[in-house]
Every structure is written in C-alpha cells, then in structure tokens.
Coordinates of C-alpha atoms (C1' of nucleotides) in Angstrom, one line a residue:
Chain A
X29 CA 7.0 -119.4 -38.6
X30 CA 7.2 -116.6 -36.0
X31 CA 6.8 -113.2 -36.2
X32 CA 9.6 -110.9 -35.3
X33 CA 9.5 -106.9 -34.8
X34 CA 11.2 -104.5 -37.5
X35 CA 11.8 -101.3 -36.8
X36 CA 10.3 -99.0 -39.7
X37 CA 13.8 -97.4 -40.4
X38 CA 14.9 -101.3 -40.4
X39 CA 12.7 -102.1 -43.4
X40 CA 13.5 -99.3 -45.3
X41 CA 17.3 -99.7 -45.3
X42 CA 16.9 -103.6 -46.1
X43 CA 16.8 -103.0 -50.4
X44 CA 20.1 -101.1 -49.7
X45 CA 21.5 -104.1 -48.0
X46 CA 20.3 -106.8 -50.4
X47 CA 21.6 -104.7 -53.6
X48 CA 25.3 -104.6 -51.8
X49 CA 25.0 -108.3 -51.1
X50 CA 24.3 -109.0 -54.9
X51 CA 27.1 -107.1 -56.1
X52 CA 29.3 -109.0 -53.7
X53 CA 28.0 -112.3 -54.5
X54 CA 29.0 -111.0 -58.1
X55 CA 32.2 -110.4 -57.0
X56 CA 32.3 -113.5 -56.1
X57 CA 33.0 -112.7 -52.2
X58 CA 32.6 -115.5 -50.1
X59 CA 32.2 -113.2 -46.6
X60 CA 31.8 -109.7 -45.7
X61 CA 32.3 -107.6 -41.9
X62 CA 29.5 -104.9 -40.9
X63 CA 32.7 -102.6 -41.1
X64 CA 32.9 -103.2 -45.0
X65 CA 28.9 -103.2 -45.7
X66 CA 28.9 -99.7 -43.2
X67 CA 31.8 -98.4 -46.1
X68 CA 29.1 -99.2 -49.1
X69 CA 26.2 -98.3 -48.0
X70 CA 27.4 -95.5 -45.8
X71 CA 25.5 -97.0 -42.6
X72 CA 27.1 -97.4 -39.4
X73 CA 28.2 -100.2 -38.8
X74 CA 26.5 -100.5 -35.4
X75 CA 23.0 -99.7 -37.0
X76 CA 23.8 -103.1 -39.5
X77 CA 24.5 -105.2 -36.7
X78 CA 21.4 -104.1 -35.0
X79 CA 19.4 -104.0 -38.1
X80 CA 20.7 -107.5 -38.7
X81 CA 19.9 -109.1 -35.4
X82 CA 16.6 -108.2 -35.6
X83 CA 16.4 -111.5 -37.4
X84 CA 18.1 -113.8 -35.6
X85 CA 21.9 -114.6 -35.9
X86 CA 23.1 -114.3 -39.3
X87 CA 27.0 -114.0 -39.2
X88 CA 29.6 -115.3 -37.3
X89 CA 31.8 -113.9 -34.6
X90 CA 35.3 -113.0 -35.4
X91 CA 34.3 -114.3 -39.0
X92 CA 31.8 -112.0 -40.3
X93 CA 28.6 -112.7 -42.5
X94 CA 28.6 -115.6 -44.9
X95 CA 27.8 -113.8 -48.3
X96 CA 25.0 -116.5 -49.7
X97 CA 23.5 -117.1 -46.6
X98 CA 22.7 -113.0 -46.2
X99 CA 21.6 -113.1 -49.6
X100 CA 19.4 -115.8 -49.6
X101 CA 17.7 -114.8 -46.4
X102 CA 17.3 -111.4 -47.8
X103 CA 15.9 -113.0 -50.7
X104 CA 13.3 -114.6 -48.7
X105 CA 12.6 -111.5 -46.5
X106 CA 12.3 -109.4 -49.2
X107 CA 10.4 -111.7 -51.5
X108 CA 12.9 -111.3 -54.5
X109 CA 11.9 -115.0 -55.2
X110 CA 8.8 -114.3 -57.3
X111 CA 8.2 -111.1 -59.7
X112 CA 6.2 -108.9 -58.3
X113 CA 4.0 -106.7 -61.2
X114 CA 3.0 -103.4 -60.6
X115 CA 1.0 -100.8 -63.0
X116 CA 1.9 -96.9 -63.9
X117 CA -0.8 -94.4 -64.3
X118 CA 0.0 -91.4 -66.4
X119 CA 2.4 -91.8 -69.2
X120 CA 4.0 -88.5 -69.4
X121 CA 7.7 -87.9 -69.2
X122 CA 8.5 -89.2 -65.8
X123 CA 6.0 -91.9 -66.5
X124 CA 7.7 -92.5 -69.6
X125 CA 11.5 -92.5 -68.2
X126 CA 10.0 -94.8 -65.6
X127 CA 8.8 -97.4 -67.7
X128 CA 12.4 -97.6 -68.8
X129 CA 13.3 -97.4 -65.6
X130 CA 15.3 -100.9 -64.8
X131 CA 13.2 -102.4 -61.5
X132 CA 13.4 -105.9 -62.9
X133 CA 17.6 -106.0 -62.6
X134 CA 18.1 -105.9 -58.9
X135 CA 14.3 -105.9 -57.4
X136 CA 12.4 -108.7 -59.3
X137 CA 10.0 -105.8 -60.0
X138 CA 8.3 -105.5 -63.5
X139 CA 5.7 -102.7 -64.8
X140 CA 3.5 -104.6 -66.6
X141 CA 0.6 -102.3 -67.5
X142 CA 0.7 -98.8 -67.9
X143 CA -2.6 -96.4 -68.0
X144 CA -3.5 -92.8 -69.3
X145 CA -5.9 -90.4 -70.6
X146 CA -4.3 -89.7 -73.8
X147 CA -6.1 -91.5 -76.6
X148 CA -2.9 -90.6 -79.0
X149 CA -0.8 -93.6 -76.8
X150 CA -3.2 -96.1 -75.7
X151 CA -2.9 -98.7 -77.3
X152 CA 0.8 -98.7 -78.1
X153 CA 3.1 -100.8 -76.3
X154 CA 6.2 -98.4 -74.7
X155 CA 9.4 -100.0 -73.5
X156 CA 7.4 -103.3 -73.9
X157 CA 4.8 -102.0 -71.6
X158 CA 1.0 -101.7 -73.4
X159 CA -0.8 -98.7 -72.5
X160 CA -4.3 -98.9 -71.5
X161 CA -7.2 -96.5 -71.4
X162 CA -8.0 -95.2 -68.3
X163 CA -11.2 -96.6 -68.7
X164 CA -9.9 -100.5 -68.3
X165 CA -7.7 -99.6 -65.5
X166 CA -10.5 -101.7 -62.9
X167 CA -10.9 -104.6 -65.6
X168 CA -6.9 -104.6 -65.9
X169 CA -6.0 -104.4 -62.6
X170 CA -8.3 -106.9 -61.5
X171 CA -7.0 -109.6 -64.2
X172 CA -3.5 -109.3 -63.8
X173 CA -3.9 -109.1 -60.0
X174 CA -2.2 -106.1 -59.5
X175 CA -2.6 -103.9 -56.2
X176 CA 0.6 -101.9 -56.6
X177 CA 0.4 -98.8 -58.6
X178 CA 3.2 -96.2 -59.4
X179 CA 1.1 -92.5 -59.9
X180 CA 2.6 -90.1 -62.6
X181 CA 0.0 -88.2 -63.7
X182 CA -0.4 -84.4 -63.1
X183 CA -1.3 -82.9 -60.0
X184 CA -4.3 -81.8 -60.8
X185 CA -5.7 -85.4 -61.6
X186 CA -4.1 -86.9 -58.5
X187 CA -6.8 -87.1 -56.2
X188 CA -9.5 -88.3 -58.9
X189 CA -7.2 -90.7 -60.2
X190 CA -6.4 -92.0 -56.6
X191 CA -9.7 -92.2 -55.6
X192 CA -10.1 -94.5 -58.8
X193 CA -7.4 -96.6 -57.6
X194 CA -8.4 -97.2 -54.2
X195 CA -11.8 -98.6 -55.5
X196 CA -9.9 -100.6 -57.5
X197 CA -8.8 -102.6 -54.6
X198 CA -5.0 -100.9 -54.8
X199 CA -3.1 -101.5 -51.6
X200 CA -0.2 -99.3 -52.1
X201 CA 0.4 -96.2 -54.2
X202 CA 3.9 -95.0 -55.1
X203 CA 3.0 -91.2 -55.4
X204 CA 5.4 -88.8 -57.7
X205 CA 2.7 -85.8 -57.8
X206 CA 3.4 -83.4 -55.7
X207 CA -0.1 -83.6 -53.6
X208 CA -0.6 -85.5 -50.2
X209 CA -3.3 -87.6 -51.2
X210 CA -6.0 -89.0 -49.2
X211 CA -6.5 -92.6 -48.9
X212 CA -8.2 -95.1 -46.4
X213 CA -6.4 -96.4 -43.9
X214 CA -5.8 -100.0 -45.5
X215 CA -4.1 -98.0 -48.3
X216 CA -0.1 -97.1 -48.1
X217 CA 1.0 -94.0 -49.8
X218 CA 4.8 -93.5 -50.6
X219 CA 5.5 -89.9 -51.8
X220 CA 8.3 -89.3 -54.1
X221 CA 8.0 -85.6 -54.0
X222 CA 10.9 -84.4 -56.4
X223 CA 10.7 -80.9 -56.1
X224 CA 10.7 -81.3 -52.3
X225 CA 14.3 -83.0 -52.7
X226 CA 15.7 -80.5 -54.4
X227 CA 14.3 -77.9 -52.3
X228 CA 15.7 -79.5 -49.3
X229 CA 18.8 -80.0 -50.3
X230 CA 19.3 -76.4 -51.0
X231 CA 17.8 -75.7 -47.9
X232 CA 20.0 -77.4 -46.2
X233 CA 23.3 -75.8 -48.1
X234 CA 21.9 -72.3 -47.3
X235 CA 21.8 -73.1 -43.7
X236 CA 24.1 -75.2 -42.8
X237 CA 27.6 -74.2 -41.5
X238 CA 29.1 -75.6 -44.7
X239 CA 32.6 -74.2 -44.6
X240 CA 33.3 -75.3 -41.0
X241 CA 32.4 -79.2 -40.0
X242 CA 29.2 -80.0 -41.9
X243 CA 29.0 -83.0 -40.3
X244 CA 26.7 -85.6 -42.2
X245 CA 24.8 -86.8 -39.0
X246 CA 24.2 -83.2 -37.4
X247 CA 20.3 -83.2 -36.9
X248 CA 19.2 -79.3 -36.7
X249 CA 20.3 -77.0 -39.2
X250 CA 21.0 -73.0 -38.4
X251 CA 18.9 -70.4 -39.8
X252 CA 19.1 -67.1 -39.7
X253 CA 16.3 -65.0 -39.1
X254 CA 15.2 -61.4 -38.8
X255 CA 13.4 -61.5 -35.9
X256 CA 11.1 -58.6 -34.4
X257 CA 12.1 -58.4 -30.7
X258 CA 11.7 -54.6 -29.5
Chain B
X6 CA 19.3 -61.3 -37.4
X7 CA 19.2 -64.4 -35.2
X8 CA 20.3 -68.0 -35.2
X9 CA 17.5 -70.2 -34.6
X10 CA 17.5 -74.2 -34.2
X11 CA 15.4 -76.3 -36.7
X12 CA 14.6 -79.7 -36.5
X13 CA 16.0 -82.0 -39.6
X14 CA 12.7 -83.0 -39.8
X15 CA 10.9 -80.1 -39.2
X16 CA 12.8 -78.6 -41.9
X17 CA 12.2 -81.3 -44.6
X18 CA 8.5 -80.4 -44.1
X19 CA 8.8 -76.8 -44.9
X20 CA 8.7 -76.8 -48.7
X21 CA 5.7 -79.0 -47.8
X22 CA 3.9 -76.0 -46.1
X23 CA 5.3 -73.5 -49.0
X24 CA 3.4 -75.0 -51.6
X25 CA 0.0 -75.6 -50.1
X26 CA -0.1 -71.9 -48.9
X27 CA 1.0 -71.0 -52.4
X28 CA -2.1 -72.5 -53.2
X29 CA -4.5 -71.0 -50.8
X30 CA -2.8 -67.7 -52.0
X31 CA -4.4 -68.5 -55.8
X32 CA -6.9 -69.6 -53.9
X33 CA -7.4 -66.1 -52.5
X34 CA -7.7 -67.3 -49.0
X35 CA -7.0 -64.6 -46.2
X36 CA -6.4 -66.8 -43.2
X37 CA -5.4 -70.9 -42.6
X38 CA -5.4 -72.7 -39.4
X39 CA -3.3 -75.3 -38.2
X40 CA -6.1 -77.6 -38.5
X41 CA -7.0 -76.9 -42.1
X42 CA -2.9 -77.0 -43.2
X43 CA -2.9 -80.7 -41.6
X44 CA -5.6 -81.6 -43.6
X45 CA -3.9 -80.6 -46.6
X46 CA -0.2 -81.8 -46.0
X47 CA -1.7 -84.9 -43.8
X48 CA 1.0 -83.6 -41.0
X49 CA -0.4 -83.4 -37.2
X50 CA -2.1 -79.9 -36.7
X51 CA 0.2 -79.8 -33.1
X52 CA 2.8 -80.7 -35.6
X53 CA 2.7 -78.2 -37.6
X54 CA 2.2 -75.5 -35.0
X55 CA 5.2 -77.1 -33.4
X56 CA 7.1 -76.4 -36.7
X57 CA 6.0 -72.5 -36.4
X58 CA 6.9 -71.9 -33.2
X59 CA 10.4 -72.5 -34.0
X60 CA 10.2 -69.1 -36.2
X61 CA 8.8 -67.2 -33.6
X62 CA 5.1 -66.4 -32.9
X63 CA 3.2 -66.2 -36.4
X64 CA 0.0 -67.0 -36.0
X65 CA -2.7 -65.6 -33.7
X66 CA -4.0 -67.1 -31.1
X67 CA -7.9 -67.8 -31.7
X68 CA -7.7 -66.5 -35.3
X69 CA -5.2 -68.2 -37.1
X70 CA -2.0 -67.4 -39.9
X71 CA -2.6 -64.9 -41.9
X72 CA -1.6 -66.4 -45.3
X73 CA 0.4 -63.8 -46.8
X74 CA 2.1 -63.1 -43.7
X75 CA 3.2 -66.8 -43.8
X76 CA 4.2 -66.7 -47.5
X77 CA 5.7 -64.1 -47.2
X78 CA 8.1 -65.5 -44.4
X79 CA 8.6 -68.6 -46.0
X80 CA 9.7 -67.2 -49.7
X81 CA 12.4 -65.7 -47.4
X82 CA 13.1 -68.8 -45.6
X83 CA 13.7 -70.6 -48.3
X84 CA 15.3 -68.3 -50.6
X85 CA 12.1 -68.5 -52.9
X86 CA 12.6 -64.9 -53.9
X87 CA 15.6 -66.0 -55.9
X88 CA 16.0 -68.0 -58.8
X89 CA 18.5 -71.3 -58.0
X90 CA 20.5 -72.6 -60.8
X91 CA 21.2 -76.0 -61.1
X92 CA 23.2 -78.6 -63.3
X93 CA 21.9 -81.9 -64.6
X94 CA 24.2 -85.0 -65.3
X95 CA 23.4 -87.8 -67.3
X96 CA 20.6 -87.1 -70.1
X97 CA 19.1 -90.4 -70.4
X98 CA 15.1 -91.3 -69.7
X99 CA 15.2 -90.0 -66.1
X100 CA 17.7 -87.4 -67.2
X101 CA 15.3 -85.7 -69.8
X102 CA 12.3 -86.5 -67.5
X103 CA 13.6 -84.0 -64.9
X104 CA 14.7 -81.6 -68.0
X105 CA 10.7 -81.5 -68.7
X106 CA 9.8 -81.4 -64.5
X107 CA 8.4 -78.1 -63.5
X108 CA 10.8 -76.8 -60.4
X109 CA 10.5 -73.4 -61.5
X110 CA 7.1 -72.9 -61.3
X111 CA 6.5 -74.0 -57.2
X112 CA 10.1 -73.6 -56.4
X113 CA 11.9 -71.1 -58.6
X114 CA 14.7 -73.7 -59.5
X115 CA 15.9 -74.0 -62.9
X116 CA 17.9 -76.5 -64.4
X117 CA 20.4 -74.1 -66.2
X118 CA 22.9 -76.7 -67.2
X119 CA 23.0 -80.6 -68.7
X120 CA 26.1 -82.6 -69.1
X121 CA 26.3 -86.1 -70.9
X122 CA 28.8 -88.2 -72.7
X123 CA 26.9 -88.8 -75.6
X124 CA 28.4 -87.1 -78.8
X125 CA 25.5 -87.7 -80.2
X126 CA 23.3 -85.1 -77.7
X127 CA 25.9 -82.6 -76.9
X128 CA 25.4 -79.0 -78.5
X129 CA 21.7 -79.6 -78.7
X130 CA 19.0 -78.3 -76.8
X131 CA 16.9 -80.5 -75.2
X132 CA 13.6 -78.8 -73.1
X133 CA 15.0 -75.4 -73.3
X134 CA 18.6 -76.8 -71.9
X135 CA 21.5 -76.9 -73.6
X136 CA 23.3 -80.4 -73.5
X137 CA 27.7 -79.8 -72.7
X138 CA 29.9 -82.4 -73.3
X139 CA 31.6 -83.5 -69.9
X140 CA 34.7 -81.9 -70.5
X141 CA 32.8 -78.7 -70.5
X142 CA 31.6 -79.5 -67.1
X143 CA 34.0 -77.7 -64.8
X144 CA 34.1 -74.3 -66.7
X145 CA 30.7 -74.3 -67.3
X146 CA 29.7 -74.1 -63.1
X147 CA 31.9 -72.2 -62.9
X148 CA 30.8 -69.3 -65.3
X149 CA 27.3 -70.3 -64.1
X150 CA 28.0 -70.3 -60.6
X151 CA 26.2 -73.5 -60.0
X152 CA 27.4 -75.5 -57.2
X153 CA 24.3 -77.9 -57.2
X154 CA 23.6 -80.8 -59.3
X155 CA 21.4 -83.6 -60.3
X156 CA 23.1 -86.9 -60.7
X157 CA 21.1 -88.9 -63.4
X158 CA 23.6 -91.3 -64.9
X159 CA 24.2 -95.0 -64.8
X160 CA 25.1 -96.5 -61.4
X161 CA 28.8 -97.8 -62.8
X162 CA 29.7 -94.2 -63.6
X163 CA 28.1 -92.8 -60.6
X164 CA 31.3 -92.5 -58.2
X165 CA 33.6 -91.0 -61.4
X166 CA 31.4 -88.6 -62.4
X167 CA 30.7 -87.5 -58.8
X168 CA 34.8 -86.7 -58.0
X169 CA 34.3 -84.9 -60.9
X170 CA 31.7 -82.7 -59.3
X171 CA 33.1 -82.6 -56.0
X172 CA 36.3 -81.4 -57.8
X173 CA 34.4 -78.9 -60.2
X174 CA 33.2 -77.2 -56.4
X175 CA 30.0 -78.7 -55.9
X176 CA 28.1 -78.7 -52.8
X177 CA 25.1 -80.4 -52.9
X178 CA 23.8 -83.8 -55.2
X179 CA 20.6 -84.8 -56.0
X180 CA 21.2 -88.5 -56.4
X181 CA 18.8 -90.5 -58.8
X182 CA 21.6 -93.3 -58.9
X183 CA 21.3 -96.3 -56.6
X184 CA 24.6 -96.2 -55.0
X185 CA 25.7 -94.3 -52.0
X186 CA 28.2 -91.7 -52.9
X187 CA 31.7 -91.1 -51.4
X188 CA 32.2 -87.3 -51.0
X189 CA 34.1 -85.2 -48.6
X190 CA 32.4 -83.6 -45.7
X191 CA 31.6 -80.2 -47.0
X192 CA 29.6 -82.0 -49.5
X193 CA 25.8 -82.8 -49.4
X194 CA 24.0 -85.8 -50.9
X195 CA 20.2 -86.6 -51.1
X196 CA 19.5 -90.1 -51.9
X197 CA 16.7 -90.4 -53.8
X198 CA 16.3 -94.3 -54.6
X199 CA 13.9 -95.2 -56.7
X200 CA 14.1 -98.8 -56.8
X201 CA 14.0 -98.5 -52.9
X202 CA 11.1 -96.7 -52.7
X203 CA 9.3 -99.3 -54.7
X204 CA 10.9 -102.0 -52.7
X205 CA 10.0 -100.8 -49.3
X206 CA 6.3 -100.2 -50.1
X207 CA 6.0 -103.7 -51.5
X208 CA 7.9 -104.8 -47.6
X209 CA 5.4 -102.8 -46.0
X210 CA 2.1 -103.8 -47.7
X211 CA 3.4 -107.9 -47.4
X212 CA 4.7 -107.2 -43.7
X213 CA 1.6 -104.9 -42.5
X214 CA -1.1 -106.7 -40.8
X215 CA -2.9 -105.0 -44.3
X216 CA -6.8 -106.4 -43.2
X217 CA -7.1 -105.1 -39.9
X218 CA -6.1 -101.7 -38.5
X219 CA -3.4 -100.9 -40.6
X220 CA -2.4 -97.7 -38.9
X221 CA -0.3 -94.7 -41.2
X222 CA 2.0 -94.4 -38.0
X223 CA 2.9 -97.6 -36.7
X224 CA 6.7 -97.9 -36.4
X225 CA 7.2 -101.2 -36.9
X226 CA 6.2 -104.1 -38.8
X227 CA 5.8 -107.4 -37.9
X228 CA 7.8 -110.3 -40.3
X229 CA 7.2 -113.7 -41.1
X230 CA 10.2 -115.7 -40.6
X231 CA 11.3 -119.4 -40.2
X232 CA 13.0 -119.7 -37.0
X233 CA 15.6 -122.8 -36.8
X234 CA 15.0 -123.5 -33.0
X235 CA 15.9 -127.2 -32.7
Chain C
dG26 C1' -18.6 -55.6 -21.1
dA27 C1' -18.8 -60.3 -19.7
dT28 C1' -18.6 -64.7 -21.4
dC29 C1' -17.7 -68.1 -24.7
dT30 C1' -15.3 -70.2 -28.4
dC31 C1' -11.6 -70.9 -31.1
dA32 C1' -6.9 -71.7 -32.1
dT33 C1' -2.2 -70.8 -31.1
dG34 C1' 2.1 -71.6 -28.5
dT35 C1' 4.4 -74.5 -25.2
dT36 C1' 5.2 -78.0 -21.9
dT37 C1' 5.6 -82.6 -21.2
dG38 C1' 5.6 -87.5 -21.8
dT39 C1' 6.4 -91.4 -24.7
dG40 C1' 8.4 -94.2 -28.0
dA41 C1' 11.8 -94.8 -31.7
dA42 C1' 16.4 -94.6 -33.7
dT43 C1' 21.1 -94.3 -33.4
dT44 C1' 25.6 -95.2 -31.7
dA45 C1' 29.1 -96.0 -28.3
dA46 C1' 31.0 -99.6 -25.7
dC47 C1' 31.8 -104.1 -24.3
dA48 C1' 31.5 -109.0 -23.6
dA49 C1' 31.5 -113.2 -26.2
dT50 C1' 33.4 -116.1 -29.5
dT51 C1' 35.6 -117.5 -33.5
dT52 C1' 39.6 -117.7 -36.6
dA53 C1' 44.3 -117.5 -37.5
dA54 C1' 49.1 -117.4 -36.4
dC55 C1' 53.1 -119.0 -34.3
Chain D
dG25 C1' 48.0 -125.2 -27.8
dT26 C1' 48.2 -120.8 -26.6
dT27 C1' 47.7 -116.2 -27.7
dA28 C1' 46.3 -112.4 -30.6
dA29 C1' 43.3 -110.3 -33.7
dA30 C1' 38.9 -109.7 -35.4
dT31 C1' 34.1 -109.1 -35.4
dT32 C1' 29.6 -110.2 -33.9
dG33 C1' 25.5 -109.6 -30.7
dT34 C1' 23.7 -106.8 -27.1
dT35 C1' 23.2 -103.4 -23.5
dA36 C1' 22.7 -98.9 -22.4
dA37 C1' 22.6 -94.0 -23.0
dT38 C1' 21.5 -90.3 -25.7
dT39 C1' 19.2 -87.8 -29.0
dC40 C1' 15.2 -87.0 -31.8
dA41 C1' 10.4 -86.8 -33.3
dC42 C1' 5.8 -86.9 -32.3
dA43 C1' 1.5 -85.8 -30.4
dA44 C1' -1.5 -85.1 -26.3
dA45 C1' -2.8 -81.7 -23.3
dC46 C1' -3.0 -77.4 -21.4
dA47 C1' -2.7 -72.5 -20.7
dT48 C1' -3.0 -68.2 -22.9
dG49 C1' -5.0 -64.8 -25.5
dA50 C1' -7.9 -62.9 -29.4
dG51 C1' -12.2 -62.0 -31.1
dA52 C1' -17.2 -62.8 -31.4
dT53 C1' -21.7 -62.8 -29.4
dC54 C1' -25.4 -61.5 -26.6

DNA sequence: GATCTCATGTTTGTGAATTAACAATTTAAC
DNA sequence: GTTAAATTGTTAATTCACAAACATGAGATC
C-alpha cells in the first residue's frame, strides 16, 4: 500500500471512465486505445493517459488498455466492490424522482432511508425506500451507519436541516437546494444547483460567438456591455 | 457597447451572485460588501471583487455595492429581464421533477414545452406543461422559438433523441443523461451527471485525509493503492 | 480639515489543468 | 527477421484560476 497523488479534476472524471469500461466489458471488448475512450467520453485523449498514469502503468504500448484489468482496478479504486448506502432528506418531487433514480445499476450505490417532515408519508415505503420522520434521522443514521446524505428539501430548511446532519456525524452532503450551506471543515458539500445549470448554459449561448467557431474548449466567453466611459 | 472578456469560471459564478442579491433586495438591504457576499456564496471576498472588476468599476471604494445598482446590472447581464422558454424531453421521475422545479421564480425560465414517447402522457398537462408526442417536436420549437432543451430520457435513447434536437435547431442541452453527447460545434451541452456527482463525493470523503485538516481547497487527494514493485 | 478606517480595484505570484509533442515499446505484417 | 504501424507514458509549455497583498480612494470621526 502506497499513497499516490490525484489531481482533483482526475477524481472527478474517474465514474466517467469506469461506466465506459462496463459498457465495453458488456460488449464484450477485450481492449480499448485512449483514442477510442477520448471518442466516448469526449476527453482528450492526452488528459486519459495522464489521468491514467497517475496510477501506475495500466495499458500496454502499441496495444492499448486490457479492458478487465481497467475495470477491475477501477473497481478497486473506486470501491464499486461493496454497496455503499446513502440517506435522502426531503421527499418532495426531486427527492421523489431520485429515489427512483437508478444509482445501484452502474455505482453500487443504494438509497436506503429516506427522511421528511411530512407526517402524510412517513411511514410509507417509496420506490422500496421507507420514509422516516425527521425526528429518527440521528437514531437512523447512526444504525445503518450511514454518513452520506443526498439534501432535497426546500431552501428555506437547508441550513437547519444541515446543521442537523452535521451533528449527526454526516461526512458528505450531496446538496440540490439552491443555498451554499455552511459546514465544518471535516464536512464535504457537493452542490447540484439546477437552476445554476440552466442559467449557465444560456449564459453562455447569449454570449458566445455561436454562429462563427464556438469552439467547445474556448475558456472566456464575450459579453457585451454598455459601458459609461465619457 | 463593448466587448469584454469573462472568465469560464468567473461566469459560472454569476447566477451565484444574482440570487443572493436578489435576496438582500427582499431583504431590503441598501449596500453589500465583498466580504459579506463571500460569506453568503462561500466564494473568496478577492474573488468576487475579481469577478466585478471584469464589468467595470461598480462598487465604491470604502463603502461598498450598492445593491440595486448591482441587480440591476446583473438582470441585464444575464438576460433576467426576459422570460427564457425552454423544452423538456423525456417525462419520466426526473422528467416531471424538473416540470415541478421553480426556474421561473429566481431565474425567469419556464419550461414551455414537454416531449415523451409515451402515448399514454401525450395531450395531457402535467404541472401546468403540456406533454407533445415526439413527432410534434420539431414544429413545436419552432412555433415556440425554443432552441434550448432539457434532456431527461433514458441513457439508450439519449444520442437519437439528441440528432433529433440538434436537427430541430437546438443550441444548447441540459443533459440529465449519463452519456456524453455527440453534437456539432455550434451546439452546447451541460453535463449534469448525477450518478457522478454521487460517485465523486463518496472518492473524496474515502480518499481525503477526512480526521485531520480536511481542507475545502485542496486539489488533490491522496489514494490508497497496491503497488506491484517486485 | 486632518486623520483614520474601511473596502474596492488591481497587480502579482503560485499552483493546477490541459494538451501538444515525442520517445519508447509492442504488435502485426510480410 | 525486419520493418511498419500503433499507442502508451512522459516532458514541457501554455493557459487558467485563485488568493494574497497592496495601493487608491471614499467617507466618518474628532
């Protein structure tokens, strides 16, 4: 066992690879070039090689990568080897469509308790997930050893709810309000701000030079501004 | 009016500023300093005054931004004065989640437009949308001018629907499906991977030195692997 | 009115991420 | 066996993002 460096950006394209690898491995493909997994997952194939030899050497010069052996490393790197639960807090419609949502398929990732304010649904078991009152979430948590939660409640109640969490000894918040929330520093916050996609996508439309060459890559956008220079 | 250069990143962050000073603005708050903003949108104060500067001078110096001043300038900015049409594709559990998601109240966007497959769903109004059948797609964006949609259905019909778009004139996709799109140039798509999210947090709270000084901004993590050094 | 405080705007340094380019090495073909 | 094609692993250069630090200026206070 030695520890090794990965870049943040790394780690957060490394689900993208390990989905591509399953569907190849479905596909029954015995190798696969950077050139090819660049095509899928619309990465240069530079950055994969990189990202790739951060952990050692996994493929094979003039070969390629050997599909299993990627996918089994991945496996281990990634921890797809053991189900990893995680609770959902606020059961509204996003909260709903996510307990539906299919993390189990490719991530080895299952919803197992869900919690909300609402005594009309606690209780009731939705999408084979049981609904708890808020009021059990410590007692919960604590027995099915959860520290992961997904937060869909509304943004008013984020930062009470959070603060609840975080006593509950939750490590890492998947956050779809759209509030920044404050948290200690041993807690990780991932915000899924939905709106904010949206937003900046049609920023991005208005301002780009869309007609000429939009280039995917380009890394400053044009705006046009009135500006007040007498 | 002038062009002005803006930071990717700087401008992902701008719909981020938009609603907190919406905010204040209920709030009835006159002025906001750069130091009181990071607070809010945990973003560096020099950060954010960074991100101003680009737009010119709009603060003052020992007092701070006058709120509606900065409103103001941003509904421009981001075209919040006008309502944005969108279309929807794919009204499953996410699908109808979004349907219910309030982007017109922060952002003035409106999701004008669903599309499904589903006999069963089309003609009906769901959430105050009405529900086309696909083949209704490419006259319906057009007579509704929308050229931006939110791609909701299952990963195998991802690609095929999205030539569809691209064909129908579309410029920008929201994409909730886990595969990365093929589209031409002139066409913009946000990933937004919600599997992946999940996934990287879990990487980062296993790969994080968690107990000790966790730090928000490191940039890398440090990985446990076995090394076969014979 | 002089001074002090506050907070912006900008300069600058640092570190990260990306990608082009190339050398090294393997496979395959003839 | 020799040569050609393919493809990795790595170096290096560029671009980008961030944040510390400082200088400038506005307003408050005495």
């Amino acid at each position: 066992m030695s520890e090794i460096k990965i870049p943040k950006a790394t780690a957060k394209r490394l689900p993208l690879y390990y989905r591509y690898l399953n569907f190849l491995h479905d596909a029954e493909k015995k190798k696969v070039s950077s050139t090819e997994l660049s095509e899928a997952v619309k990465v240069d194939s530079a950055t994969i090689r990189r990202d790739f030899s951060y952990f050692g050497a996994l493929g094979k010069r003039g070969y390629g990568y050997d599909v299993n052996d990627l996918l089994n490393f991945f496996k281990k790197t990634l921890n797809q080897d053991r189900l990893t639960n995680v609770a959902l807090v606020g059961v509204g419609n996003l909260g709903h469509a996510l307990l539906n949502y299919n993390f189990r398929q490719t991530n080895s990732i299952r919803i197992s308790a869900a919690f909300d304010s609402d005594p009309e649904i606690t209780g009731t078991i939705q999408s084979g997930v049981p609904i708890y009152p808020m009021a059990e979430l410590v007692q919960q948590l604590k027995d099915q050893q959860i520290d992961i939660t997904i937060l869909t409640v509304p943004n008013p109640a984020a930062q009470e709810v959070t603060n609840l969490l975080v006593n509950a000894g939750v490590r890492g918040i998947l956050n779809f309000t759209s509030l920044r929330l404050s948290v200690p520093d041993n807690v990780r916050v991932q915000n899924v701000d939905l709106a904010n996609e949206l937003q900046t996508l049609i920023y991005f439309l208005d301002h780009y030079d869309a007609q000429l060459k939009p280039a995917e890559n380009a890394d400053s956008v044009t705006l046009d501004v009135k500006t007040d220079n007498k």
